PDB file of C-alpha atoms in Angstrom:
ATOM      1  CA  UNK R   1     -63.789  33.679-258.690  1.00  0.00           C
ATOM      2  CA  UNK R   2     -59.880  34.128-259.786  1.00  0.00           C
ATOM      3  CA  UNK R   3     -60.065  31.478-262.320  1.00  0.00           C
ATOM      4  CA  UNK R   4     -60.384  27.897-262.748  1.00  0.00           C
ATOM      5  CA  UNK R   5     -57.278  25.888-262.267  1.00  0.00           C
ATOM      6  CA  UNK R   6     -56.842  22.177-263.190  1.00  0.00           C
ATOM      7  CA  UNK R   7     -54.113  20.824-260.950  1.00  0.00           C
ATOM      8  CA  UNK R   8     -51.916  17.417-261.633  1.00  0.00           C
ATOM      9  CA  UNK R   9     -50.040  16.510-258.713  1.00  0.00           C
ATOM     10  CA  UNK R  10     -49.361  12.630-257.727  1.00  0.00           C
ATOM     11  CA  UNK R  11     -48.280  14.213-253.744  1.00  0.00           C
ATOM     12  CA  UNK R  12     -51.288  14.338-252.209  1.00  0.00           C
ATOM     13  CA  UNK R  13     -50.142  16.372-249.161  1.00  0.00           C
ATOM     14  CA  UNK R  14     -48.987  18.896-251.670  1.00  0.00           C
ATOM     15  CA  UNK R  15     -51.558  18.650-253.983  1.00  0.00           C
ATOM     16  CA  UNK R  16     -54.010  19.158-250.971  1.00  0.00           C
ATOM     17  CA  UNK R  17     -51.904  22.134-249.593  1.00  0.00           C
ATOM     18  CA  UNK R  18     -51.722  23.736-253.354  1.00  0.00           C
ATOM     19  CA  UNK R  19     -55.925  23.212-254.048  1.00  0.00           C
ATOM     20  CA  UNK R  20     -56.794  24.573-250.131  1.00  0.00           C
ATOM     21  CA  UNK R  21     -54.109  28.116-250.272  1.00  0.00           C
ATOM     22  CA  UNK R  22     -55.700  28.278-254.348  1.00  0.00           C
ATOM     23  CA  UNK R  23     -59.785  28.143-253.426  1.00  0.00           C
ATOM     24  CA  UNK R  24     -58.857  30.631-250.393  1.00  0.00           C
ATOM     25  CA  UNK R  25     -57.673  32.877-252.516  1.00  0.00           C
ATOM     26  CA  UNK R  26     -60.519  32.622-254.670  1.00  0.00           C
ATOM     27  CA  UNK R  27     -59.561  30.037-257.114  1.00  0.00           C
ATOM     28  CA  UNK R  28     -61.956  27.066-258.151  1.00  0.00           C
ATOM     29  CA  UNK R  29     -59.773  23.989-258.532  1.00  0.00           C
ATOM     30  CA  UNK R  30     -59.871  20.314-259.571  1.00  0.00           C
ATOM     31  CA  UNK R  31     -57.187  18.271-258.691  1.00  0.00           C
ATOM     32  CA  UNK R  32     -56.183  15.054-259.989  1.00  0.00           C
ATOM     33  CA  UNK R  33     -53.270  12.491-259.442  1.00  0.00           C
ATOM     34  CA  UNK R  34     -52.751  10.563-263.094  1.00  0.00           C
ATOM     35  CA  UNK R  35     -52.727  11.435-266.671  1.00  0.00           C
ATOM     36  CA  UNK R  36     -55.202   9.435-267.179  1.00  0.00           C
ATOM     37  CA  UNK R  37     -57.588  11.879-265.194  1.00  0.00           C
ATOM     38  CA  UNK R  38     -56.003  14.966-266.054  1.00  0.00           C
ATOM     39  CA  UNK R  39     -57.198  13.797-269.803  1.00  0.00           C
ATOM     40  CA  UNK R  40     -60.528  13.237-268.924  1.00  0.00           C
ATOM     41  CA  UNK R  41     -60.759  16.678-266.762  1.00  0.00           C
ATOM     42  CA  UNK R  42     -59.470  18.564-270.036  1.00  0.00           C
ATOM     43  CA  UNK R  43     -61.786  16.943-272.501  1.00  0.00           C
ATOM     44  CA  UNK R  44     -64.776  17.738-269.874  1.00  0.00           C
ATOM     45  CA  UNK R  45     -64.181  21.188-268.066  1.00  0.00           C
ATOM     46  CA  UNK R  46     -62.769  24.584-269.682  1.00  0.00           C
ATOM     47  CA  UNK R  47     -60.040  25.987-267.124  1.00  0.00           C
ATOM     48  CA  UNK R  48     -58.237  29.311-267.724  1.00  0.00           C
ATOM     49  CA  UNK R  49     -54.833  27.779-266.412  1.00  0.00           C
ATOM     50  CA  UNK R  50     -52.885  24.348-265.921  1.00  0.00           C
ATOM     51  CA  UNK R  51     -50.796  23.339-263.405  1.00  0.00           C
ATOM     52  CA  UNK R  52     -48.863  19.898-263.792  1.00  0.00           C
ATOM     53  CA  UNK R  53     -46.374  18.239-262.207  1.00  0.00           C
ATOM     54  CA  UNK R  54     -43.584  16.370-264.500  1.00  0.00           C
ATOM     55  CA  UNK R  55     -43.378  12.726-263.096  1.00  0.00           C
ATOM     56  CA  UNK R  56     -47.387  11.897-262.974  1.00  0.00           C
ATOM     57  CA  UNK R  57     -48.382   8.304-262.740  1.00  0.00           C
ATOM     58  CA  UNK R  58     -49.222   7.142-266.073  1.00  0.00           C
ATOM     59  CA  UNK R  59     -46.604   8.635-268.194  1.00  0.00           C
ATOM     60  CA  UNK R  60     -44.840  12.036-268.080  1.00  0.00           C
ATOM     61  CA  UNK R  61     -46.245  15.572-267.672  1.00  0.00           C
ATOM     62  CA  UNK R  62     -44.238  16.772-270.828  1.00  0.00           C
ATOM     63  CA  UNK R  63     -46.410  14.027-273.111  1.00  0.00           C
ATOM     64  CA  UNK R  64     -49.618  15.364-270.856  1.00  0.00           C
ATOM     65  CA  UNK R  65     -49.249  18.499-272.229  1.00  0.00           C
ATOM     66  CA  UNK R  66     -48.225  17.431-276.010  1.00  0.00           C
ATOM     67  CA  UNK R  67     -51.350  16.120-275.740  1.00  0.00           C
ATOM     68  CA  UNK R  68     -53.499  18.785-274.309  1.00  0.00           C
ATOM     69  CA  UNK R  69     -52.002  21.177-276.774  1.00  0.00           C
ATOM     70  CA  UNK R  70     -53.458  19.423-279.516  1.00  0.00           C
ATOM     71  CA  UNK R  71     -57.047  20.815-277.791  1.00  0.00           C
ATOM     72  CA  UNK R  72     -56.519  23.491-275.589  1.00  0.00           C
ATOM     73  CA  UNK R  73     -54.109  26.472-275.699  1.00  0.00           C
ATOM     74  CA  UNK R  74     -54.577  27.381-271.938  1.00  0.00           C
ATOM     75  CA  UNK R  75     -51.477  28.786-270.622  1.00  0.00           C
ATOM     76  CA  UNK R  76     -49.613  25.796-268.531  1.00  0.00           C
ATOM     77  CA  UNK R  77     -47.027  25.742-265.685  1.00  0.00           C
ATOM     78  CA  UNK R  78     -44.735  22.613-264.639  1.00  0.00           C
ATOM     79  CA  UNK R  79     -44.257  21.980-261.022  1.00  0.00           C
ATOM     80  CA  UNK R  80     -41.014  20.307-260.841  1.00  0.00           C
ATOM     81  CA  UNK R  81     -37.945  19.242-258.740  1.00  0.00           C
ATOM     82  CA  UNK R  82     -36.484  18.369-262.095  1.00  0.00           C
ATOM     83  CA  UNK R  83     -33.473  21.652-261.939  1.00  0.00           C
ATOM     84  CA  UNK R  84     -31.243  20.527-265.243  1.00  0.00           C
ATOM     85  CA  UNK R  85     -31.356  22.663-268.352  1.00  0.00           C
ATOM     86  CA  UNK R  86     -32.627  19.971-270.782  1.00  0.00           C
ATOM     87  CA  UNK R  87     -35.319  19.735-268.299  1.00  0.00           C
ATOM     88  CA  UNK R  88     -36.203  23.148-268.854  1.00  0.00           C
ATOM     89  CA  UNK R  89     -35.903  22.998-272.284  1.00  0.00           C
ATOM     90  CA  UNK R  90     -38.237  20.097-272.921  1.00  0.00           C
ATOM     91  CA  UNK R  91     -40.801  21.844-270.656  1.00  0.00           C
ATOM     92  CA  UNK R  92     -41.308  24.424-272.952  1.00  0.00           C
ATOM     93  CA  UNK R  93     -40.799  22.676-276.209  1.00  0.00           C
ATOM     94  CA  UNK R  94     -43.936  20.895-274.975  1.00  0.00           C
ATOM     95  CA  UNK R  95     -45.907  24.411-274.548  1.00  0.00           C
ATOM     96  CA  UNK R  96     -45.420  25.480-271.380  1.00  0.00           C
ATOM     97  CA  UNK R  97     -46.004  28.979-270.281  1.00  0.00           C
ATOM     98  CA  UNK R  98     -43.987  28.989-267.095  1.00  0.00           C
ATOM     99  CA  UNK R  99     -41.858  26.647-264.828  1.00  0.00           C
ATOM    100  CA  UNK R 100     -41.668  26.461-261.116  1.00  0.00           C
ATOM    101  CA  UNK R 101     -39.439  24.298-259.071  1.00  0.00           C
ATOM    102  CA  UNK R 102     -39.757  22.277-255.809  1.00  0.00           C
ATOM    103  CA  UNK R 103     -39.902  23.438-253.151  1.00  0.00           C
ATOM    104  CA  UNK R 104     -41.616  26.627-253.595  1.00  0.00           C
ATOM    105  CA  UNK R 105     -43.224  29.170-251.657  1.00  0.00           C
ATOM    106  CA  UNK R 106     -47.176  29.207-252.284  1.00  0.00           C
ATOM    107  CA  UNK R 107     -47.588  33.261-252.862  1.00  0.00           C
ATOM    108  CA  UNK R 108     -45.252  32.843-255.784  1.00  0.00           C
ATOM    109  CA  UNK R 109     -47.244  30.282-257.488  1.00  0.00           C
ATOM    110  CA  UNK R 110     -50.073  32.430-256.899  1.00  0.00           C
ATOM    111  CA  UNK R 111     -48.164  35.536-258.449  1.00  0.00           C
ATOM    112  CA  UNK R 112     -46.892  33.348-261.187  1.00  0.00           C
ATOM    113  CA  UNK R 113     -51.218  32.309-262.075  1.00  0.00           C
ATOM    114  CA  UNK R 114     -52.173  36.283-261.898  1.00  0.00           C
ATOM    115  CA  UNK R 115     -49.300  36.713-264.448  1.00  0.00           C
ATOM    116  CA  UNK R 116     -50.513  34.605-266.695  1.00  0.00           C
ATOM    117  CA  UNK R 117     -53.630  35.103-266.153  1.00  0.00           C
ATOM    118  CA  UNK R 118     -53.658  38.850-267.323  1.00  0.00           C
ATOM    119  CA  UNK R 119     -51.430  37.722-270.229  1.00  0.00           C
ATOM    120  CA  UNK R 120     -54.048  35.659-271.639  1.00  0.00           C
ATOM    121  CA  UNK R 121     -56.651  38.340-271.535  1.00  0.00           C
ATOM    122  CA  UNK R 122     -53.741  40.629-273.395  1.00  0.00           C
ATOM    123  CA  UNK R 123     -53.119  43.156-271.451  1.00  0.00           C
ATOM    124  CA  UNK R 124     -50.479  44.184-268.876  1.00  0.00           C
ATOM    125  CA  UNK R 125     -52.966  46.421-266.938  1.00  0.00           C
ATOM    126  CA  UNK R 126     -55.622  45.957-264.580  1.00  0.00           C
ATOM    127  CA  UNK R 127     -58.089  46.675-266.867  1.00  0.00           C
ATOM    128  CA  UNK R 128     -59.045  45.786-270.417  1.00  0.00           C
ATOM    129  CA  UNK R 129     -61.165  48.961-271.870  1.00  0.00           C
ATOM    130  CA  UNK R 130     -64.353  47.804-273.606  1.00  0.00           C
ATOM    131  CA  UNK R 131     -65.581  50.962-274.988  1.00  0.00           C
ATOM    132  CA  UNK R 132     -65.478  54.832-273.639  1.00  0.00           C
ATOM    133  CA  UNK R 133     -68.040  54.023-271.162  1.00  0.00           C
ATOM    134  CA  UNK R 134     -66.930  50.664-269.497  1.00  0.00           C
ATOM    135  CA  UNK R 135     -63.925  47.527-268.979  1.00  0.00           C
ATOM    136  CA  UNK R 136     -63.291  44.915-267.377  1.00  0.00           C
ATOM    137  CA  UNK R 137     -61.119  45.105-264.077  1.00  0.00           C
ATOM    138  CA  UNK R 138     -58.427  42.272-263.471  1.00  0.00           C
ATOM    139  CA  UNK R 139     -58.555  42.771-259.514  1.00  0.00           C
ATOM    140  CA  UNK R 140     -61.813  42.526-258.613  1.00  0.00           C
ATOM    141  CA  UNK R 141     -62.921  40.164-261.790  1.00  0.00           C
ATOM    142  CA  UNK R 142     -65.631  42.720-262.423  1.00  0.00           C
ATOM    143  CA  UNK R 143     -67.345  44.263-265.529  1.00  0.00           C
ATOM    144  CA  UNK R 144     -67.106  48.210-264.475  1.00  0.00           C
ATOM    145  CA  UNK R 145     -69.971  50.765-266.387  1.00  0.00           C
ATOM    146  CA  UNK R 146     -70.094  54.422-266.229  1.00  0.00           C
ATOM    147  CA  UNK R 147     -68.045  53.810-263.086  1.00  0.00           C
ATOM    148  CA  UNK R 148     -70.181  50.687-261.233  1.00  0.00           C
ATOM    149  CA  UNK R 149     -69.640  48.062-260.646  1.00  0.00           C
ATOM    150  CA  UNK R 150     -71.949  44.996-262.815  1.00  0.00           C
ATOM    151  CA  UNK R 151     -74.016  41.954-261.167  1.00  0.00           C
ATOM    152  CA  UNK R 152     -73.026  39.080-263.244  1.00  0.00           C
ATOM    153  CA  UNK R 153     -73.493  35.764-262.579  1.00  0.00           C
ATOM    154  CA  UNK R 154     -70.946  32.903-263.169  1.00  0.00           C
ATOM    155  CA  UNK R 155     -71.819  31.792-266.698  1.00  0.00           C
ATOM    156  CA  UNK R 156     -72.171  35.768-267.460  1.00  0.00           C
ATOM    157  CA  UNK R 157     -68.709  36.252-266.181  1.00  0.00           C
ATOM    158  CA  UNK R 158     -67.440  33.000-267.944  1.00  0.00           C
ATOM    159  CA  UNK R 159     -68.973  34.368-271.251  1.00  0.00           C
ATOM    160  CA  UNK R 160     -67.612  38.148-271.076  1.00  0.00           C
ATOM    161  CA  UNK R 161     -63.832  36.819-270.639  1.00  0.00           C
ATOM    162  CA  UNK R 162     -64.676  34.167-273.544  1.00  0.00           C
ATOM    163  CA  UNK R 163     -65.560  36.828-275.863  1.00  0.00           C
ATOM    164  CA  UNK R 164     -62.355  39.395-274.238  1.00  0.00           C
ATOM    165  CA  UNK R 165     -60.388  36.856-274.874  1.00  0.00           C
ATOM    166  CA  UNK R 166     -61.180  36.494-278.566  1.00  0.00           C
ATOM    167  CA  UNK R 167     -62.277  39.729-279.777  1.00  0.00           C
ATOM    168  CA  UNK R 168     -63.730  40.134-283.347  1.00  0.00           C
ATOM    169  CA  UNK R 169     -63.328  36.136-283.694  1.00  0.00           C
ATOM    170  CA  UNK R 170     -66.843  34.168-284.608  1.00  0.00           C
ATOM    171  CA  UNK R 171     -66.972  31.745-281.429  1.00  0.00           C
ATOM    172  CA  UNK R 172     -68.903  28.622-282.616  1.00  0.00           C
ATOM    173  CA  UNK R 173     -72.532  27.683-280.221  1.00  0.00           C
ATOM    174  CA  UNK R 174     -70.401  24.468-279.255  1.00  0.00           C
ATOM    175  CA  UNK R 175     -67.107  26.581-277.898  1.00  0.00           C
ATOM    176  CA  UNK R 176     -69.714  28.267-276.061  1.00  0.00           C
ATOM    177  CA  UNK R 177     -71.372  25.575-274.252  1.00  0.00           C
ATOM    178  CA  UNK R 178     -67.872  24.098-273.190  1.00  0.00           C
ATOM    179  CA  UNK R 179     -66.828  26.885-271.445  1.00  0.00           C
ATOM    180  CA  UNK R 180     -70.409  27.784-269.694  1.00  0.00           C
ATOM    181  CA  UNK R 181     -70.913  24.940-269.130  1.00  0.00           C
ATOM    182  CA  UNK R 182     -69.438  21.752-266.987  1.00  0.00           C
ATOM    183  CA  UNK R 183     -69.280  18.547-268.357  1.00  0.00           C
ATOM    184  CA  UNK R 184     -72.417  16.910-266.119  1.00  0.00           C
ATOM    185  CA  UNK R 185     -74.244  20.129-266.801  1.00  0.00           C
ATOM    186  CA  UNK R 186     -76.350  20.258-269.897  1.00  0.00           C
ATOM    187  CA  UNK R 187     -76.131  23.050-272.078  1.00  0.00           C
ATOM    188  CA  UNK R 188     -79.217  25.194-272.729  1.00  0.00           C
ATOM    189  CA  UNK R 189     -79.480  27.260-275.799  1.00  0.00           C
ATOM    190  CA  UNK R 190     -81.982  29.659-274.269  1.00  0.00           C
ATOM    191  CA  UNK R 191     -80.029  29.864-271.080  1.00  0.00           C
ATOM    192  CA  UNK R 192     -77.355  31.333-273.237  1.00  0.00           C
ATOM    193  CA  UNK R 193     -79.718  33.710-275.152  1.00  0.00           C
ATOM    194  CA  UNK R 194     -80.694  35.065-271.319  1.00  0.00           C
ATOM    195  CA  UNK R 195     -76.920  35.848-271.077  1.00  0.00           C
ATOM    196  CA  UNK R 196     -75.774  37.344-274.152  1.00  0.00           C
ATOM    197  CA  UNK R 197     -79.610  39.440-273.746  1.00  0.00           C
ATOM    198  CA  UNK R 198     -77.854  40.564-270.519  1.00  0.00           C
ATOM    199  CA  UNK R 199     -74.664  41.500-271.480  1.00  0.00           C
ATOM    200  CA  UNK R 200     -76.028  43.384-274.296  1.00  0.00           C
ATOM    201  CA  UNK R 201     -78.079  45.523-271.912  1.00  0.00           C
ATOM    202  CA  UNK R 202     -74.993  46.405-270.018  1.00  0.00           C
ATOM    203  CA  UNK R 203     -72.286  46.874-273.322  1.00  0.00           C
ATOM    204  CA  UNK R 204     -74.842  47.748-275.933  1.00  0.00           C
ATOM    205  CA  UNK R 205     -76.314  45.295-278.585  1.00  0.00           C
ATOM    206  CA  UNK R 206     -73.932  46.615-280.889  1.00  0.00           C
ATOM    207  CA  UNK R 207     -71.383  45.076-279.110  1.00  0.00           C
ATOM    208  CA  UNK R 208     -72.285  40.883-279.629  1.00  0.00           C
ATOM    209  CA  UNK R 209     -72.960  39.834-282.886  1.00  0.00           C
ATOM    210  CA  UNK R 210     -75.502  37.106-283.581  1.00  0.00           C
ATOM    211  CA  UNK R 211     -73.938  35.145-286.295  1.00  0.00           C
ATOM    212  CA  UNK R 212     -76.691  32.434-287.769  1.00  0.00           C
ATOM    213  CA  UNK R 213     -77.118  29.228-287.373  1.00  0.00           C
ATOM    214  CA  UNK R 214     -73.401  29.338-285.901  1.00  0.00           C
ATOM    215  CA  UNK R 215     -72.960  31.456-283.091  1.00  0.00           C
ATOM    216  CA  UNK R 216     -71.803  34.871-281.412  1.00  0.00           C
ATOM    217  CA  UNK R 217     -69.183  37.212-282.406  1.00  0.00           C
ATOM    218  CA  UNK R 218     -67.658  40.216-279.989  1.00  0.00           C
ATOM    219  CA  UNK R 219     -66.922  43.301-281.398  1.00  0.00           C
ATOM    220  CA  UNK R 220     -63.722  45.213-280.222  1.00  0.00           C
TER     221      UNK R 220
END
């Protein structure tokens, strides 16, 4: 899986056309149509980026993200026909990361995600160096040791880019569980011991720190 986009788009024949190119290029994405839902997406899923559309039923895409900002700092782009420069401008006051206008061709929306993508994770090259012996590779979304490729599964995946993406920062049991974990899932404490267990025997126990009582801690 690419990455997990939350899309806000009020056309549903674009909207539609956006999700179906996205999840065949190996994207998982949830689309909705009002703020309203957006909201409730945010406050229930983790994605790793946002893509909204300006004039959403409900109130403005600028407020949406005003909003979202005051939770989430996952990197955002506005899908506009909106063209002036005080357009622009209020697009990223409101924290965008990146701006696309309509019409657009689909690849570059998918270049612009990749971008940001490998932003977020801090590093401008395909692959984010763990240790001497292994990293993470940005084109295959794999965790690479002593040369091979690792078997994780999704919630092992989700984890390792949690921690890559905050190195040497104590990340809480709760932050945890809302990015393993999907909001009609429930979260299981000794689900998540299995996964930091695992990860461990691939990067070395050295390498996650159990913090009591409060949660994990990756060391860079």
């Amino acid at each position: 899986m690419q990455g997990r986009v939350l899309l806000v788009e009020d056309d549903i024949n674009l909207s539609e056309t956006i999700k179906e190119y996205l999840e065949d290029e190996g994207f998982e994405v949830d689309s909705v149509y009002t703020i309203e839902e957006a909201l409730d997406k945010v406050y229930e899923k983790s994605y790793d980026i946002l893509l909204l559309d300006v004039m959403v039923p409900g109130g403005s895409g600028f407020e949406l993200l005003k909003k979202i900002r005051e939770k989430s700092d996952t990197p955002a782009i506005f899908i506009t026909a909106l063209d002036s420069v005080d357009d622009l401008e209020e697009g990223y006051n409101s924290g965008c990361d990146d701006y696309i206008r309509k019409p657009f061709a689909l690849k570059e929306l998918k270049l612009r995600i990749e971008t940001l993508l490998k932003r977020e994770l801090q590093t401008k090259e395909n692959q984010i160096p763990i240790d001497e012996k292994s990293y993470f590779d940005l084109r295959t979304n794999e965790l690479v040791v002593e040369g091979k490729p690792i078997n994780l599964n999704q919630k092992e995946l989700r984890l390792l880019k949690l921690f890559l993406k905050h190195p040497n920062e104590p990340l809480s049991h709760e932050r945890i569980y809302q990015s393993l974990w999907d909001y009609e899932e429930t979260p299981s404490d000794m689900a998540l011991r299995t996964y930091i267990k695992n990860l461990r025997k691939h990067l070395g126990k050295e390498k996650i720190e159990s913090i009591k009582r409060y949660g994990y801690k990756f060391i860079k």
